[in-house]
JSON list of C-alpha atoms in Angstrom, two decimals:
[
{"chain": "A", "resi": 90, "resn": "UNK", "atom": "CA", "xyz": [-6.94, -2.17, -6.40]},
{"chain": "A", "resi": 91, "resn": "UNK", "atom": "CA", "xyz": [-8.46, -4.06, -9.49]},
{"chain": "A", "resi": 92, "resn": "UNK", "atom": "CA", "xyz": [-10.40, -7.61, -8.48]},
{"chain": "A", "resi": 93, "resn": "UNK", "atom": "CA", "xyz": [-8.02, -9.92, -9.07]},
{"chain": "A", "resi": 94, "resn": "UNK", "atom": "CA", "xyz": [-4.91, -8.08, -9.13]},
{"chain": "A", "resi": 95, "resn": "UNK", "atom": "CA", "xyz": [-1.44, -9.42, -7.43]},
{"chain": "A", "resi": 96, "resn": "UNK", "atom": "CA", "xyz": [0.71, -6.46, -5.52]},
{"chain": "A", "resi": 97, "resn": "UNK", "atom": "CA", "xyz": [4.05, -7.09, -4.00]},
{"chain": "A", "resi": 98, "resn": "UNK", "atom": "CA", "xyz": [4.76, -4.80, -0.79]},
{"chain": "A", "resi": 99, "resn": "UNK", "atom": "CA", "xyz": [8.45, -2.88, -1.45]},
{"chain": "A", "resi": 100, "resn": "UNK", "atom": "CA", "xyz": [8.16, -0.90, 1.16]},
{"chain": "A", "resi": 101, "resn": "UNK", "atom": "CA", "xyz": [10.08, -2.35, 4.10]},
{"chain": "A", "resi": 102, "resn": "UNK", "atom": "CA", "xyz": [11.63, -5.10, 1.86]},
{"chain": "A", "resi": 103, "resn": "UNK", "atom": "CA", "xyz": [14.05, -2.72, 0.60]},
{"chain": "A", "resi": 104, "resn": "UNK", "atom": "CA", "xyz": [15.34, -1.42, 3.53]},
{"chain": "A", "resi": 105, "resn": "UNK", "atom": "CA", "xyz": [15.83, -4.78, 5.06]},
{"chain": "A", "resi": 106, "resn": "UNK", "atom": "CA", "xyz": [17.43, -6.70, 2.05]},
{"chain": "A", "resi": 107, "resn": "UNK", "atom": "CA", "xyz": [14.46, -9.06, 0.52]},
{"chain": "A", "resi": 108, "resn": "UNK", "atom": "CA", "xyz": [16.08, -12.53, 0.33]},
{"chain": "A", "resi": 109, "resn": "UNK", "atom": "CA", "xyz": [16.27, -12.55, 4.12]},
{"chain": "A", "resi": 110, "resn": "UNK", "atom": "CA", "xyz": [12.78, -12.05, 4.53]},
{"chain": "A", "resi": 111, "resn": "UNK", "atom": "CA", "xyz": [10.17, -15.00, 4.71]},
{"chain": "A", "resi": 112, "resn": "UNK", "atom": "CA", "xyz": [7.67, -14.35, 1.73]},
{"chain": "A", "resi": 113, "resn": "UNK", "atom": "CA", "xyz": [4.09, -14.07, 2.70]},
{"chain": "A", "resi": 114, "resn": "UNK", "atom": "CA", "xyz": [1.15, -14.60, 0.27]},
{"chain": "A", "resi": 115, "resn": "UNK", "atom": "CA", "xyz": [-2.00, -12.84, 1.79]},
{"chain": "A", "resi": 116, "resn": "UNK", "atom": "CA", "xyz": [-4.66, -13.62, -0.29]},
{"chain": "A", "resi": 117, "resn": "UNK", "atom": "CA", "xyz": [-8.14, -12.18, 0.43]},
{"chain": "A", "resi": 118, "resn": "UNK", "atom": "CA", "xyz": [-10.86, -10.65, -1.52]},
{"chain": "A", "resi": 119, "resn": "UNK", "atom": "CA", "xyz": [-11.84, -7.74, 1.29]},
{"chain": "A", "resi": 120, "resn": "UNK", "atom": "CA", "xyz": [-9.22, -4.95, 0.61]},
{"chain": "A", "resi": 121, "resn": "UNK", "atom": "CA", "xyz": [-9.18, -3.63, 4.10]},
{"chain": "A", "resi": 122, "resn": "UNK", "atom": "CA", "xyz": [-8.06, -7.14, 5.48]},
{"chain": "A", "resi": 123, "resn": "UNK", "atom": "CA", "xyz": [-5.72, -7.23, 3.23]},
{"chain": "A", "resi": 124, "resn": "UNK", "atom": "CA", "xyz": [-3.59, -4.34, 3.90]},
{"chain": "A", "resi": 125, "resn": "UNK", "atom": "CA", "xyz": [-4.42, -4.91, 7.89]},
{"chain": "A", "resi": 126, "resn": "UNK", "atom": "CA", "xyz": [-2.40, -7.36, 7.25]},
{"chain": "A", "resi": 127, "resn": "UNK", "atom": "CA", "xyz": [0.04, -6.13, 5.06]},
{"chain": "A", "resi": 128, "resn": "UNK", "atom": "CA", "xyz": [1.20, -3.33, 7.18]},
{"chain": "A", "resi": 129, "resn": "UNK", "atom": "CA", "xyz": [1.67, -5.52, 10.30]},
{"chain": "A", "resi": 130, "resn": "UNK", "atom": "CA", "xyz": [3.60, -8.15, 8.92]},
{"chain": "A", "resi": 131, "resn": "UNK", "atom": "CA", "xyz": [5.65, -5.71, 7.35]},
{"chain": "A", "resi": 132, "resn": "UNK", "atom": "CA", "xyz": [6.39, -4.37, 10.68]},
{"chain": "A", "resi": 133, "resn": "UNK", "atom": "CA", "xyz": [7.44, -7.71, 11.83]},
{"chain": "A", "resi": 134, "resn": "UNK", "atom": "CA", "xyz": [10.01, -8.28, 9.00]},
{"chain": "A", "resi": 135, "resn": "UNK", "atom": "CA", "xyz": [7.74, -10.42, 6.46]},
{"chain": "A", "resi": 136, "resn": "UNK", "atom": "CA", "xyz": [7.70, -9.82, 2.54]},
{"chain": "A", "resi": 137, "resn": "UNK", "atom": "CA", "xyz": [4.04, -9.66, 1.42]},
{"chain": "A", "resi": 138, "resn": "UNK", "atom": "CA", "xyz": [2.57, -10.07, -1.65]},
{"chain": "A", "resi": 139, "resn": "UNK", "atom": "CA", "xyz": [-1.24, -9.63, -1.72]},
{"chain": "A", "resi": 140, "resn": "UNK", "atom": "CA", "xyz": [-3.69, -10.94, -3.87]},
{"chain": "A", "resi": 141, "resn": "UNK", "atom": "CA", "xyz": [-7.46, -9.99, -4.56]},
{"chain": "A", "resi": 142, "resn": "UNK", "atom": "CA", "xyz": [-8.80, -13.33, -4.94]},
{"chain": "A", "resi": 143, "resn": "UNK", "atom": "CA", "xyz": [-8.19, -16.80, -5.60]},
{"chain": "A", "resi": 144, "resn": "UNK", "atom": "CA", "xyz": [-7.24, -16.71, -8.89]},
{"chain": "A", "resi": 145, "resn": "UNK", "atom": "CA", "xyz": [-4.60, -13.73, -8.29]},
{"chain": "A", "resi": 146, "resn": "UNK", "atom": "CA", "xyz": [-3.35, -15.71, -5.75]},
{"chain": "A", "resi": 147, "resn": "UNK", "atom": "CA", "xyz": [-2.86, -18.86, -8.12]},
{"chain": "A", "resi": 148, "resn": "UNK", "atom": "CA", "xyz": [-1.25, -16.81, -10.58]},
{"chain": "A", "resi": 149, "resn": "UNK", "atom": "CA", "xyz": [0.77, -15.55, -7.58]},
{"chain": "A", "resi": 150, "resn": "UNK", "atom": "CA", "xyz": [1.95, -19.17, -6.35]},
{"chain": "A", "resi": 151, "resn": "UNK", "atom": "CA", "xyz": [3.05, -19.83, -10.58]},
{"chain": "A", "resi": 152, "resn": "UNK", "atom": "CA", "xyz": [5.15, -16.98, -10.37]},
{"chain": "A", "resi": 153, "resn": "UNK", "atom": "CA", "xyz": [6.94, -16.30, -7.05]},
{"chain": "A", "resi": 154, "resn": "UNK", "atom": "CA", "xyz": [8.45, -18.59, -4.11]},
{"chain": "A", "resi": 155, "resn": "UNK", "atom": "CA", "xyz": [6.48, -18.30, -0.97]},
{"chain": "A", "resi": 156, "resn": "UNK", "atom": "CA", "xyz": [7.44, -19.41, 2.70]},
{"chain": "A", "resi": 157, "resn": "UNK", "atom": "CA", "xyz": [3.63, -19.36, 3.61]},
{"chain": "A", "resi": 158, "resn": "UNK", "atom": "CA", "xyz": [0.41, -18.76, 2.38]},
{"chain": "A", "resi": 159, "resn": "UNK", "atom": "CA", "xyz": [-2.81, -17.45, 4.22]},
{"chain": "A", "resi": 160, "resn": "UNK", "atom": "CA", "xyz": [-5.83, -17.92, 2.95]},
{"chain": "A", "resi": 161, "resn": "UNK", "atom": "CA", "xyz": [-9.67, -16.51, 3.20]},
{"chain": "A", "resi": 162, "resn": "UNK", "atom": "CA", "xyz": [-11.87, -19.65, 2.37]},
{"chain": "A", "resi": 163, "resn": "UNK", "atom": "CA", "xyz": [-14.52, -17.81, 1.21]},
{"chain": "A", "resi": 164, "resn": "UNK", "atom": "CA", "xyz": [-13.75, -15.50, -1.43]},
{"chain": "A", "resi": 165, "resn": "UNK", "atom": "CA", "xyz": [-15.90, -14.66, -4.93]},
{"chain": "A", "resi": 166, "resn": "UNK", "atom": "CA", "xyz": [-15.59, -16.98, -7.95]},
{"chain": "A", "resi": 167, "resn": "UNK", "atom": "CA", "xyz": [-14.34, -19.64, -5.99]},
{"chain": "A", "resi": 168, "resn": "UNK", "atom": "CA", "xyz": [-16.81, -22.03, -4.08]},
{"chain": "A", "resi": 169, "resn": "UNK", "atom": "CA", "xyz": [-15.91, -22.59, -0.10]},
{"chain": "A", "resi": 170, "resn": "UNK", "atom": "CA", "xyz": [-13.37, -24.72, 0.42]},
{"chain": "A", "resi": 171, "resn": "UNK", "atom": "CA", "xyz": [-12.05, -24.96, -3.22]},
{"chain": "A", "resi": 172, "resn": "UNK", "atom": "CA", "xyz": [-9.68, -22.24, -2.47]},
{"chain": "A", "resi": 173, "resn": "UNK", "atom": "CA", "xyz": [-7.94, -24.18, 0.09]},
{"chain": "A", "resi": 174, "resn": "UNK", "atom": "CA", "xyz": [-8.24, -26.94, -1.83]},
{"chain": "A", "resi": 175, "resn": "UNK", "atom": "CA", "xyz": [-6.22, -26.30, -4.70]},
{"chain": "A", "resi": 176, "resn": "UNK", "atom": "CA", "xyz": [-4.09, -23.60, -2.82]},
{"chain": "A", "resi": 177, "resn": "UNK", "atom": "CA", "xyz": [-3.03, -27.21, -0.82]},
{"chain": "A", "resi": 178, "resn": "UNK", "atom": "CA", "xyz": [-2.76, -28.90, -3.67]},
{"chain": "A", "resi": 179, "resn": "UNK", "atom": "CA", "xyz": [-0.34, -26.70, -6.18]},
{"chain": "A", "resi": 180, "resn": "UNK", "atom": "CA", "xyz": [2.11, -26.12, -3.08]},
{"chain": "A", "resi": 181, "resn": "UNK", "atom": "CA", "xyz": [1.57, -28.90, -0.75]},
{"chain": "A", "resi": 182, "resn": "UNK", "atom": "CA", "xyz": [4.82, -28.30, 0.71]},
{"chain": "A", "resi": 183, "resn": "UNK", "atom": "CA", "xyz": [4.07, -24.64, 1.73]},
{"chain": "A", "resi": 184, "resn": "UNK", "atom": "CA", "xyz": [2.32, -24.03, 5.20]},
{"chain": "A", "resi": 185, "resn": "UNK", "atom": "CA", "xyz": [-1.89, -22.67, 4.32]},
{"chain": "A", "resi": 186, "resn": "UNK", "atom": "CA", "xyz": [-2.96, -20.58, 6.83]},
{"chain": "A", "resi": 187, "resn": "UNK", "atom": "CA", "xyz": [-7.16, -20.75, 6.38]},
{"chain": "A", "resi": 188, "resn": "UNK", "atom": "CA", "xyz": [-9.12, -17.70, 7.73]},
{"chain": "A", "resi": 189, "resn": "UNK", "atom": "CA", "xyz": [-12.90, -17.01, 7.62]},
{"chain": "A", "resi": 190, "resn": "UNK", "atom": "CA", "xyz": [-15.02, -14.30, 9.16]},
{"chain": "A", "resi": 191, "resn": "UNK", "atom": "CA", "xyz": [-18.28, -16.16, 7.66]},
{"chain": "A", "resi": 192, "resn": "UNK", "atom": "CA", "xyz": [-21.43, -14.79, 9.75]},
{"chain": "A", "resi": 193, "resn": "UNK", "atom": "CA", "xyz": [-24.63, -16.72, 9.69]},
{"chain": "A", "resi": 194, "resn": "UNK", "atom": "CA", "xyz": [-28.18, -15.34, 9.02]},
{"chain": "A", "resi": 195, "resn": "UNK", "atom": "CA", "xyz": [-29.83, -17.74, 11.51]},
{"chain": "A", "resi": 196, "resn": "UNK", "atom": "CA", "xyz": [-27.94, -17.58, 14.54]},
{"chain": "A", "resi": 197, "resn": "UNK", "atom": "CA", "xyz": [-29.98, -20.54, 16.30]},
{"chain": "A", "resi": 198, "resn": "UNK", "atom": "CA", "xyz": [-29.27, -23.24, 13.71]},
{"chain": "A", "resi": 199, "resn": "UNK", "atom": "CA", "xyz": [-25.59, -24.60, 14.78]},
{"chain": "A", "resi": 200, "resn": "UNK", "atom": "CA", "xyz": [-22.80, -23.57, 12.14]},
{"chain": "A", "resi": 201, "resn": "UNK", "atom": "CA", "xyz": [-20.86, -26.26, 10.44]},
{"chain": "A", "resi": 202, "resn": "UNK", "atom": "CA", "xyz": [-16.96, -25.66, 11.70]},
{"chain": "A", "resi": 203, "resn": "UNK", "atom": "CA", "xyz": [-15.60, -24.54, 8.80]},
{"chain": "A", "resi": 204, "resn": "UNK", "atom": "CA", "xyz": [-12.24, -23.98, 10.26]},
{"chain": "A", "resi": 205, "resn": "UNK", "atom": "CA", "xyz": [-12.20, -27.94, 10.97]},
{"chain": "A", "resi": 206, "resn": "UNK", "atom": "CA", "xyz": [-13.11, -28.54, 7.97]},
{"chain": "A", "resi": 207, "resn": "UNK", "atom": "CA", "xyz": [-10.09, -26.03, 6.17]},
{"chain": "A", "resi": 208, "resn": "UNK", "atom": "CA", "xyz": [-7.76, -28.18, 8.18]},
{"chain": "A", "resi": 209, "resn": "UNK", "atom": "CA", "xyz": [-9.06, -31.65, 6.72]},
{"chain": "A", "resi": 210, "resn": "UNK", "atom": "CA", "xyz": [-8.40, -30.12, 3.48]},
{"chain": "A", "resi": 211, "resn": "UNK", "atom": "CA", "xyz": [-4.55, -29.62, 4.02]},
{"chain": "A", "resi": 212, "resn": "UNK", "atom": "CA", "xyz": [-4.62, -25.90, 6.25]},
{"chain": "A", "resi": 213, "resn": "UNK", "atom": "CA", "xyz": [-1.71, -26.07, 8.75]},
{"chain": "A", "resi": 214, "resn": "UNK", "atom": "CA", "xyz": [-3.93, -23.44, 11.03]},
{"chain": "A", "resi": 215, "resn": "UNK", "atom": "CA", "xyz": [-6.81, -21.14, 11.64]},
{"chain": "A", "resi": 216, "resn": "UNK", "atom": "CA", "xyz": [-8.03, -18.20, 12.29]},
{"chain": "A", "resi": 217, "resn": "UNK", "atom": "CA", "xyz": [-11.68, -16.82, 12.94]},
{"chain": "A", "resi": 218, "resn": "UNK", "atom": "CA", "xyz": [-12.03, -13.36, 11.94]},
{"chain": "A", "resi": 219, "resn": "UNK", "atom": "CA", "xyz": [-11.44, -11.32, 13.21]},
{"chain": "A", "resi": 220, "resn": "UNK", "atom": "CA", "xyz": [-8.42, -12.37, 15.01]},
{"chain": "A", "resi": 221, "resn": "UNK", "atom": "CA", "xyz": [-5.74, -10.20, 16.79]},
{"chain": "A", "resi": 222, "resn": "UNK", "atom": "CA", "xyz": [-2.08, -8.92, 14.87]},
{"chain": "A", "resi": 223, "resn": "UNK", "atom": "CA", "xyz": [-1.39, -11.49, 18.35]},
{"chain": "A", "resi": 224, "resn": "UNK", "atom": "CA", "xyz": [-2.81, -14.57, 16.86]},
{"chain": "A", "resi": 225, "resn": "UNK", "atom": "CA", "xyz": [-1.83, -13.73, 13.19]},
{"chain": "A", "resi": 226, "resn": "UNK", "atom": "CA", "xyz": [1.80, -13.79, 14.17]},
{"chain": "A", "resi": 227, "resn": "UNK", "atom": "CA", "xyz": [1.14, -16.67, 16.38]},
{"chain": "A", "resi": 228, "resn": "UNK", "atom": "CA", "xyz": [-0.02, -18.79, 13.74]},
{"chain": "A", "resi": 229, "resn": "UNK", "atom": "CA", "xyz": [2.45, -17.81, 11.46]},
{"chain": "A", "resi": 230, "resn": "UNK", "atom": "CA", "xyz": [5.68, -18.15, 13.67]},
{"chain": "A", "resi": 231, "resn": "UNK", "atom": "CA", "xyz": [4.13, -22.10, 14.74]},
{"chain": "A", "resi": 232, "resn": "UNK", "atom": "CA", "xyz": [3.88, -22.60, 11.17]},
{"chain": "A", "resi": 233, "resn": "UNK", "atom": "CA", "xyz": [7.28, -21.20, 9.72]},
{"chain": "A", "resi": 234, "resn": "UNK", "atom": "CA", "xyz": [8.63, -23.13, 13.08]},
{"chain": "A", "resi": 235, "resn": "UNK", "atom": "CA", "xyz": [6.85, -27.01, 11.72]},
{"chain": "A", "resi": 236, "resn": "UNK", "atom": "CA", "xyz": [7.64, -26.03, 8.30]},
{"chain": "A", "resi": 237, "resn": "UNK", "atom": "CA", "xyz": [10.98, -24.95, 7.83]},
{"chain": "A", "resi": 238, "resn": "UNK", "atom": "CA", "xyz": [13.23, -26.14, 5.02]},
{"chain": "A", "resi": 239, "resn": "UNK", "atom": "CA", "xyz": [15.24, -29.85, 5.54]},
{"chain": "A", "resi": 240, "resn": "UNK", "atom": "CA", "xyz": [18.88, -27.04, 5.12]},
{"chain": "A", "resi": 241, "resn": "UNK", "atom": "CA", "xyz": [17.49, -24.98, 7.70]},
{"chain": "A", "resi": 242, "resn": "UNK", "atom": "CA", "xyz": [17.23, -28.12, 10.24]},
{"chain": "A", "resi": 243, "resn": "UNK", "atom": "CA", "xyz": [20.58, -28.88, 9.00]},
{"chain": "A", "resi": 244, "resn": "UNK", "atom": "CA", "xyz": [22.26, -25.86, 10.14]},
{"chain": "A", "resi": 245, "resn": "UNK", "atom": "CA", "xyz": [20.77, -25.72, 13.32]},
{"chain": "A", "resi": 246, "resn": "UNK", "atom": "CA", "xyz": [21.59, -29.22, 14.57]},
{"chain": "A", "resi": 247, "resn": "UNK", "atom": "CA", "xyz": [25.23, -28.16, 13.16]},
{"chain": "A", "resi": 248, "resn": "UNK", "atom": "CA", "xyz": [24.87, -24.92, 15.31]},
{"chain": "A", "resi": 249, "resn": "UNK", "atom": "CA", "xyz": [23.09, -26.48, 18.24]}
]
């Protein structure tokens, strides 16, 4: 895949009927991640659309509606926490899910908690990678669950 290139998954979409599915945006500059994830939330009924770095996934957020958004905070061309940042900031509404795998050289000086810090900056949750498909859907299912639309609520107290 090109760097910076958007791609929207059809594969299970069109089987299942698109509009019903919650639309992911997986954005990630390590390829390998990014169709990890891919292929499992497909599995579990999600609509992905991936994109190779920050500024993909900006030009992906102009263009398409998303239900959530997950994040790597640190991704080429973009400085740390900038990606969350802004990500946060063009869709405030739209749950972030922040991930980072960042390793340190020196592993006796203490790490600053960058995951704390993602969630200062407007991340609705976490994940250290790696993390397990367990956790992924975890975090995704608490934040669809905390975010979902005002009609949404409305049907269900109707229902309920």
């Amino acid at each position: 895949m090109p760097h910076g290139s958007i791609v929207e998954s059809p594969k299970r979409e069109a089987q299942l009927g698109r509009e019903d599915l919650r639309h992911i945006l997986v954005v990630d500059d390590d390829p390998m991640v990014c169709m990890a994830i891919e292929v499992y939330l497909q599995r579990n009924n999600f609509r992905v659309t991936i994109a190779e770095g920050g500024e993909a996934g900006l030009r992906a957020l102009e263009h398409m509606h998303f239900d959530l958004m997950i994040i790597d905070i640190f991704m080429p061309h973009m400085r740390g926490f900038e990606s969350i940042r802004i990500f946060h900031e063009q869709a405030p509404v739209i749950p972030l899910i922040a991930m980072s795998g960042y390793a340190f050289a020196n592993l006796n000086s203490p790490a600053p908690d960058f995951l704390r810090m993602a969630l200062e900056l407007g991340a609705a949750r976490c994940l250290r990678k790696p993390f397990t498909p367990h956790a992924l859907l975890a975090a995704i299912n608490d934040c669809l669950a905390e975010h979902r639309p005002r009609s949404d609520i409305a049907t269900a107290a109707q229902l309920g």
